Amino acid sequence: MKINIYYGGRGLIGDPTLYVLNKIQEVLRELNVTVERYDLYEFKNNIVTLPQTLKDTDGIILATTVEWYSIGGYMQQFLDACWLYGDKEKIANIYMCPVVMATTYGEHDAVKTLTEAWEILGGRPITGICGYIAEVSELEQNAGYDRVIEKRTEDMYRSINQKVPIFPNSNQAVKQKITFTQSLNLTPQEAEQLSELASDDLYVQKQKEDIQELASMFKDLMNVKEPDSTAYLQDFKTHFYPQAGFRAVYKFIMPETRLPLIVKVNHTEMDCYYGDMDNVDVEMQVSADVMDEIVAGRMTFQKAFMSGDMKMKGDFKVLRTLDLLYVFKNS
């Protein structure tokens, strides 16, 4: 028996999903199962070619870590590649076990996403492992968790080895009636070239630039005005309440603005402007309507996050400090 593991996390030290996967691999090897693991972040330029590795497997494990929201980009790219380039006849006979550990929230939603995606692909999902683990030390110090992992792994092995029947589901029925994939009738050489283009970062970036240029041209033709590049800057400057010894960089991504709003706080000094930065402490996605509510004092940053009106990734403690740094009063 052969089982492939596809890990969609970032490979960070302290990732609880890596701990679980290592335990699973130990159990599978004791059961004489051939295990091959693919860390998707190491294949980020060749993810579109990975569906080819499904051809000689009896089962797979789709594993990811919920650090912010849902299954993450690498796993989504892999599932997209399975839909576009995977052998659906082979996938139909492959059992899939989801493994999701969350350091924030949403592990059950992520398992549901993986399960439904595999069903739509025509595969056979089985019961997996999921949980909320804030620190990997919680797993290391609790022998009971190891027993749970071992038991679930043994159940997975039996399901695959005995080829346990899976009830039909509506996702597969929809796939059979309405398919969104088109047969391109490509030769093997053309398919290989397409995979190379899809994995070529420079090619993809050029396509994005061309699309952006076309969008800008159509905006000009339709006399669509660019968003105000000074919006919210004065609000942040006039409502700044310094916190001693605190330093952080925030990025606000708003669909209504061409560039993100960057807010830098350094002790008693602050700066804000529209630009872009990669290394920030907290990145937020929020609409201009919600931002208007915040600067008007009718909502706080934390309330917007807790209500789901704002999404974030980064340090939650740094996010909470925003409401101390910027006190917007309801006028």
GROMACS .gro file of C-alpha atoms in nm:
model
  331
    1MET     CA    1   0.000   0.000   0.000
    2LYS     CA    2   0.118   0.352  -0.078
    3ILE     CA    3  -0.007   0.675   0.080
    4ASN     CA    4   0.100   1.023  -0.026
    5ILE     CA    5   0.093   1.318   0.211
    6TYR     CA    6   0.042   1.669   0.073
    7TYR     CA    7   0.123   1.933   0.336
    8GLY     CA    8  -0.008   2.282   0.259
    9GLY     CA    9   0.134   2.474   0.555
   10ARG     CA   10   0.439   2.700   0.557
   11GLY     CA   11   0.673   2.459   0.734
   12LEU     CA   12   0.722   2.684   1.036
   13ILE     CA   13   0.885   2.557   1.354
   14GLY     CA   14   0.609   2.487   1.605
   15ASP     CA   15   0.346   2.407   1.341
   16PRO     CA   16   0.117   2.154   1.516
   17THR     CA   17   0.024   1.995   1.183
   18LEU     CA   18   0.386   1.889   1.130
   19TYR     CA   19   0.385   1.718   1.470
   20VAL     CA   20   0.068   1.526   1.378
   21LEU     CA   21   0.207   1.427   1.037
   22ASN     CA   22   0.528   1.295   1.190
   23LYS     CA   23   0.324   1.074   1.426
   24ILE     CA   24   0.105   0.954   1.138
   25GLN     CA   25   0.413   0.864   0.933
   26GLU     CA   26   0.556   0.665   1.224
   27VAL     CA   27   0.237   0.460   1.256
   28LEU     CA   28   0.206   0.400   0.880
   29ARG     CA   29   0.566   0.281   0.854
   30GLU     CA   30   0.503   0.035   1.140
   31LEU     CA   31   0.213  -0.096   0.928
   32ASN     CA   32   0.454  -0.142   0.632
   33VAL     CA   33   0.291   0.134   0.430
   34THR     CA   34   0.502   0.321   0.175
   35VAL     CA   35   0.470   0.690   0.260
   36GLU     CA   36   0.578   0.980   0.042
   37ARG     CA   37   0.537   1.338   0.159
   38TYR     CA   38   0.517   1.650  -0.053
   39ASP     CA   39   0.562   1.983   0.128
   40LEU     CA   40   0.380   2.212  -0.112
   41TYR     CA   41   0.576   2.524  -0.015
   42GLU     CA   42   0.886   2.353  -0.160
   43PHE     CA   43   0.700   2.288  -0.487
   44LYS     CA   44   0.536   2.632  -0.516
   45ASN     CA   45   0.667   2.679  -0.871
   46ASN     CA   46   0.564   2.329  -0.980
   47ILE     CA   47   0.238   2.263  -0.796
   48VAL     CA   48   0.056   2.218  -1.127
   49THR     CA   49   0.267   1.908  -1.196
   50LEU     CA   50   0.192   1.735  -0.862
   51PRO     CA   51  -0.138   1.572  -0.970
   52GLN     CA   52   0.084   1.334  -1.168
   53THR     CA   53   0.207   1.191  -0.834
   54LEU     CA   54  -0.145   1.062  -0.758
   55LYS     CA   55  -0.129   0.789  -1.020
   56ASP     CA   56   0.038   0.520  -0.810
   57THR     CA   57  -0.128   0.586  -0.471
   58ASP     CA   58  -0.399   0.400  -0.281
   59GLY     CA   59  -0.476   0.690  -0.050
   60ILE     CA   60  -0.364   1.043   0.032
   61ILE     CA   61  -0.357   1.279   0.327
   62LEU     CA   62  -0.435   1.645   0.264
   63ALA     CA   63  -0.285   1.832   0.558
   64THR     CA   64  -0.286   2.203   0.631
   65THR     CA   65  -0.268   2.454   0.915
   66VAL     CA   66  -0.529   2.725   0.967
   67GLU     CA   67  -0.317   3.025   1.069
   68TRP     CA   68  -0.562   3.287   0.952
   69TYR     CA   69  -0.845   3.175   0.728
   70SER     CA   70  -0.933   2.844   0.560
   71ILE     CA   71  -0.693   2.599   0.395
   72GLY     CA   72  -0.424   2.838   0.270
   73GLY     CA   73  -0.298   2.923  -0.075
   74TYR     CA   74  -0.067   2.628  -0.142
   75MET     CA   75  -0.338   2.370  -0.075
   76GLN     CA   76  -0.589   2.565  -0.284
   77GLN     CA   77  -0.341   2.571  -0.574
   78PHE     CA   78  -0.289   2.196  -0.544
   79LEU     CA   79  -0.664   2.128  -0.551
   80ASP     CA   80  -0.702   2.364  -0.848
   81ALA     CA   81  -0.429   2.169  -1.028
   82CYS     CA   82  -0.607   1.840  -0.950
   83TRP     CA   83  -0.924   1.981  -1.107
   84LEU     CA   84  -0.747   2.114  -1.416
   85TYR     CA   85  -0.482   1.848  -1.478
   86GLY     CA   86  -0.561   1.548  -1.257
   87ASP     CA   87  -0.666   1.206  -1.387
   88LYS     CA   88  -1.030   1.197  -1.267
   89GLU     CA   89  -1.060   0.823  -1.330
   90LYS     CA   90  -0.765   0.758  -1.100
   91ILE     CA   91  -0.883   1.011  -0.838
   92ALA     CA   92  -1.219   0.830  -0.823
   93ASN     CA   93  -1.043   0.533  -0.656
   94ILE     CA   94  -0.827   0.732  -0.413
   95TYR     CA   95  -0.922   0.764  -0.046
   96MET     CA   96  -0.848   1.103   0.111
   97CYS     CA   97  -0.796   1.171   0.483
   98PRO     CA   98  -0.799   1.542   0.585
   99VAL     CA   99  -0.566   1.658   0.864
  100VAL     CA  100  -0.617   2.015   0.986
  101MET     CA  101  -0.471   2.183   1.292
  102ALA     CA  102  -0.575   2.541   1.367
  103THR     CA  103  -0.375   2.794   1.565
  104THR     CA  104  -0.659   3.048   1.543
  105TYR     CA  105  -1.003   2.915   1.448
  106GLY     CA  106  -1.186   2.743   1.162
  107GLU     CA  107  -1.046   2.389   1.161
  108HIS     CA  108  -1.389   2.233   1.100
  109ASP     CA  109  -1.457   2.467   0.807
  110ALA     CA  110  -1.119   2.375   0.657
  111VAL     CA  111  -1.192   2.001   0.689
  112LYS     CA  112  -1.528   2.059   0.524
  113THR     CA  113  -1.358   2.246   0.239
  114LEU     CA  114  -1.107   1.966   0.179
  115THR     CA  115  -1.378   1.699   0.198
  116GLU     CA  116  -1.614   1.875  -0.043
  117ALA     CA  117  -1.330   1.952  -0.285
  118TRP     CA  118  -1.227   1.585  -0.296
  119GLU     CA  119  -1.589   1.478  -0.343
  120ILE     CA  120  -1.631   1.716  -0.636
  121LEU     CA  121  -1.311   1.576  -0.785
  122GLY     CA  122  -1.479   1.237  -0.761
  123GLY     CA  123  -1.258   1.093  -0.485
  124ARG     CA  124  -1.340   0.909  -0.162
  125PRO     CA  125  -1.302   1.116   0.156
  126ILE     CA  126  -1.277   0.940   0.493
  127THR     CA  127  -1.276   1.064   0.853
  128GLY     CA  128  -0.966   1.265   0.936
  129ILE     CA  129  -0.808   1.456   1.223
  130CYS     CA  130  -0.869   1.816   1.322
  131GLY     CA  131  -0.824   2.030   1.630
  132TYR     CA  132  -0.736   2.368   1.776
  133ILE     CA  133  -0.379   2.374   1.907
  134ALA     CA  134  -0.243   2.717   2.003
  135GLU     CA  135   0.104   2.584   2.090
  136VAL     CA  136   0.268   2.261   1.973
  137SER     CA  137   0.378   2.196   2.333
  138GLU     CA  138   0.014   2.106   2.408
  139LEU     CA  139   0.057   1.804   2.179
  140GLU     CA  140   0.403   1.713   2.303
  141GLN     CA  141   0.298   1.711   2.669
  142ASN     CA  142  -0.023   1.511   2.631
  143ALA     CA  143   0.019   1.139   2.563
  144GLY     CA  144  -0.356   1.111   2.511
  145TYR     CA  145  -0.330   1.312   2.191
  146ASP     CA  146  -0.072   1.066   2.057
  147ARG     CA  147  -0.314   0.779   2.119
  148VAL     CA  148  -0.588   0.967   1.930
  149ILE     CA  149  -0.354   1.020   1.634
  150GLU     CA  150  -0.252   0.652   1.636
  151LYS     CA  151  -0.614   0.535   1.652
  152ARG     CA  152  -0.726   0.763   1.367
  153THR     CA  153  -0.428   0.656   1.156
  154GLU     CA  154  -0.509   0.288   1.211
  155ASP     CA  155  -0.873   0.356   1.114
  156MET     CA  156  -0.754   0.528   0.797
  157TYR     CA  157  -0.527   0.232   0.716
  158ARG     CA  158  -0.814  -0.016   0.758
  159SER     CA  159  -1.049   0.193   0.542
  160ILE     CA  160  -0.798   0.204   0.258
  161ASN     CA  161  -0.675  -0.153   0.294
  162GLN     CA  162  -1.029  -0.298   0.305
  163LYS     CA  163  -1.153  -0.057   0.035
  164VAL     CA  164  -1.448   0.046   0.251
  165PRO     CA  165  -1.746   0.153   0.036
  166ILE     CA  166  -1.831   0.524   0.038
  167PHE     CA  167  -2.192   0.639   0.005
  168PRO     CA  168  -2.267   0.850  -0.304
  169ASN     CA  169  -2.304   1.222  -0.234
  170SER     CA  170  -2.466   1.518  -0.403
  171ASN     CA  171  -2.131   1.686  -0.480
  172GLN     CA  172  -2.039   1.399  -0.708
  173ALA     CA  173  -2.386   1.403  -0.863
  174VAL     CA  174  -2.346   1.771  -0.948
  175LYS     CA  175  -2.005   1.701  -1.102
  176GLN     CA  176  -2.153   1.431  -1.325
  177LYS     CA  177  -2.434   1.658  -1.448
  178ILE     CA  178  -2.251   1.989  -1.470
  179THR     CA  179  -1.881   1.986  -1.539
  180PHE     CA  180  -1.683   2.307  -1.551
  181THR     CA  181  -1.368   2.156  -1.700
  182GLN     CA  182  -1.327   2.161  -2.073
  183SER     CA  183  -1.148   1.902  -2.278
  184LEU     CA  184  -0.865   2.081  -2.456
  185ASN     CA  185  -0.752   1.774  -2.652
  186LEU     CA  186  -0.388   1.860  -2.591
  187THR     CA  187  -0.099   1.645  -2.699
  188PRO     CA  188   0.140   1.531  -2.422
  189GLN     CA  189   0.390   1.793  -2.542
  190GLU     CA  190   0.128   2.070  -2.530
  191ALA     CA  191   0.011   1.962  -2.183
  192GLU     CA  192   0.371   1.971  -2.057
  193GLN     CA  193   0.420   2.319  -2.206
  194LEU     CA  194   0.098   2.441  -2.042
  195SER     CA  195   0.217   2.310  -1.704
  196GLU     CA  196   0.549   2.490  -1.750
  197LEU     CA  197   0.375   2.818  -1.832
  198ALA     CA  198   0.140   2.786  -1.534
  199SER     CA  199   0.437   2.729  -1.302
  200ASP     CA  200   0.650   3.011  -1.452
  201ASP     CA  201   0.632   3.303  -1.209
  202LEU     CA  202   0.761   3.554  -1.467
  203TYR     CA  203   0.500   3.446  -1.722
  204VAL     CA  204   0.218   3.463  -1.466
  205GLN     CA  205   0.337   3.803  -1.343
  206LYS     CA  206   0.343   3.935  -1.702
  207GLN     CA  207  -0.014   3.815  -1.753
  208LYS     CA  208  -0.123   3.993  -1.435
  209GLU     CA  209   0.045   4.316  -1.546
  210ASP     CA  210  -0.128   4.295  -1.885
  211ILE     CA  211  -0.467   4.244  -1.716
  212GLN     CA  212  -0.403   4.537  -1.482
  213GLU     CA  213  -0.305   4.758  -1.778
  214LEU     CA  214  -0.624   4.663  -1.963
  215ALA     CA  215  -0.834   4.732  -1.653
  216SER     CA  216  -0.672   5.075  -1.618
  217MET     CA  217  -0.737   5.149  -1.985
  218PHE     CA  218  -1.106   5.059  -1.954
  219LYS     CA  219  -1.133   5.275  -1.641
  220ASP     CA  220  -1.005   5.572  -1.840
  221LEU     CA  221  -1.247   5.498  -2.122
  222MET     CA  222  -1.538   5.482  -1.879
  223ASN     CA  223  -1.421   5.793  -1.691
  224VAL     CA  224  -1.400   5.600  -1.367
  225LYS     CA  225  -1.224   5.807  -1.103
  226GLU     CA  226  -0.945   5.657  -0.895
  227PRO     CA  227  -1.018   5.636  -0.522
  228ASP     CA  228  -0.901   5.919  -0.297
  229SER     CA  229  -0.533   5.854  -0.216
  230THR     CA  230  -0.557   6.059   0.106
  231ALA     CA  231  -0.864   5.888   0.256
  232TYR     CA  232  -0.830   5.809   0.630
  233LEU     CA  233  -0.477   5.952   0.656
  234GLN     CA  234  -0.587   6.259   0.851
  235ASP     CA  235  -0.819   6.045   1.067
  236PHE     CA  236  -0.528   5.830   1.179
  237LYS     CA  237  -0.299   6.126   1.239
  238THR     CA  238  -0.544   6.326   1.451
  239HIS     CA  239  -0.666   6.033   1.663
  240PHE     CA  240  -0.327   5.883   1.749
  241TYR     CA  241  -0.271   5.801   2.117
  242PRO     CA  242   0.090   5.679   2.162
  243GLN     CA  243   0.157   5.370   2.373
  244ALA     CA  244   0.495   5.371   2.548
  245GLY     CA  245   0.742   5.120   2.407
  246PHE     CA  246   0.507   4.990   2.139
  247ARG     CA  247   0.616   4.938   1.779
  248ALA     CA  248   0.419   4.777   1.496
  249VAL     CA  249   0.336   4.800   1.126
  250TYR     CA  250  -0.022   4.751   1.004
  251LYS     CA  251  -0.145   4.696   0.649
  252PHE     CA  252  -0.508   4.765   0.552
  253ILE     CA  253  -0.614   4.610   0.221
  254MET     CA  254  -0.933   4.770   0.090
  255PRO     CA  255  -1.090   4.670  -0.242
  256GLU     CA  256  -1.183   5.034  -0.304
  257THR     CA  257  -0.820   5.155  -0.301
  258ARG     CA  258  -0.550   5.073  -0.553
  259LEU     CA  259  -0.279   5.038  -0.287
  260PRO     CA  260  -0.295   4.920   0.074
  261LEU     CA  261  -0.296   5.168   0.362
  262ILE     CA  262   0.026   5.129   0.564
  263VAL     CA  263   0.033   5.248   0.926
  264LYS     CA  264   0.369   5.251   1.108
  265VAL     CA  265   0.383   5.306   1.484
  266ASN     CA  266   0.718   5.364   1.655
  267HIS     CA  267   0.678   5.458   2.022
  268THR     CA  268   0.542   5.815   2.017
  269GLU     CA  269   0.574   5.857   1.641
  270MET     CA  270   0.351   5.731   1.363
  271ASP     CA  271   0.332   5.750   0.987
  272CYS     CA  272   0.062   5.641   0.745
  273TYR     CA  273   0.051   5.635   0.368
  274TYR     CA  274  -0.079   5.438   0.071
  275GLY     CA  275   0.185   5.196  -0.054
  276ASP     CA  276   0.287   4.835  -0.002
  277MET     CA  277   0.503   4.634   0.236
  278ASP     CA  278   0.567   4.263   0.277
  279ASN     CA  279   0.695   4.248   0.635
  280VAL     CA  280   0.409   4.374   0.852
  281ASP     CA  281   0.290   4.268   1.196
  282VAL     CA  282  -0.080   4.259   1.106
  283GLU     CA  283  -0.248   4.250   0.765
  284MET     CA  284  -0.620   4.325   0.747
  285GLN     CA  285  -0.880   4.299   0.472
  286VAL     CA  286  -1.163   4.545   0.523
  287SER     CA  287  -1.409   4.738   0.308
  288ALA     CA  288  -1.421   5.116   0.295
  289ASP     CA  289  -1.773   5.107   0.442
  290VAL     CA  290  -1.649   4.927   0.754
  291MET     CA  291  -1.348   5.160   0.777
  292ASP     CA  292  -1.590   5.454   0.764
  293GLU     CA  293  -1.780   5.306   1.059
  294ILE     CA  294  -1.454   5.269   1.254
  295VAL     CA  295  -1.322   5.623   1.198
  296ALA     CA  296  -1.670   5.758   1.278
  297GLY     CA  297  -1.647   5.590   1.618
  298ARG     CA  298  -1.942   5.357   1.562
  299MET     CA  299  -1.726   5.043   1.557
  300THR     CA  300  -1.386   4.932   1.688
  301PHE     CA  301  -1.121   4.732   1.504
  302GLN     CA  302  -1.164   4.436   1.739
  303LYS     CA  303  -1.542   4.440   1.701
  304ALA     CA  304  -1.508   4.446   1.321
  305PHE     CA  305  -1.280   4.143   1.339
  306MET     CA  306  -1.498   3.949   1.581
  307SER     CA  307  -1.810   4.016   1.373
  308GLY     CA  308  -1.640   3.893   1.056
  309ASP     CA  309  -1.649   4.233   0.884
  310MET     CA  310  -1.271   4.241   0.885
  311LYS     CA  311  -1.027   3.956   0.823
  312MET     CA  312  -0.674   3.957   0.956
  313LYS     CA  313  -0.356   3.758   0.972
  314GLY     CA  314  -0.075   3.819   1.214
  315ASP     CA  315  -0.047   3.874   1.588
  316PHE     CA  316  -0.391   3.912   1.748
  317LYS     CA  317  -0.242   4.101   2.045
  318VAL     CA  318  -0.100   4.360   1.806
  319LEU     CA  319  -0.443   4.390   1.644
  320ARG     CA  320  -0.609   4.458   1.981
  321THR     CA  321  -0.363   4.740   2.048
  322LEU     CA  322  -0.507   4.928   1.748
  323ASP     CA  323  -0.807   5.033   1.958
  324LEU     CA  324  -0.570   5.184   2.215
  325LEU     CA  325  -0.356   5.360   1.956
  326TYR     CA  326  -0.650   5.511   1.767
  327VAL     CA  327  -0.953   5.622   1.964
  328PHE     CA  328  -1.225   5.734   1.727
  329LYS     CA  329  -1.514   5.896   1.910
  330ASN     CA  330  -1.872   5.886   1.788
  331SER     CA  331  -1.962   6.243   1.708
   0.00000   0.00000   0.00000
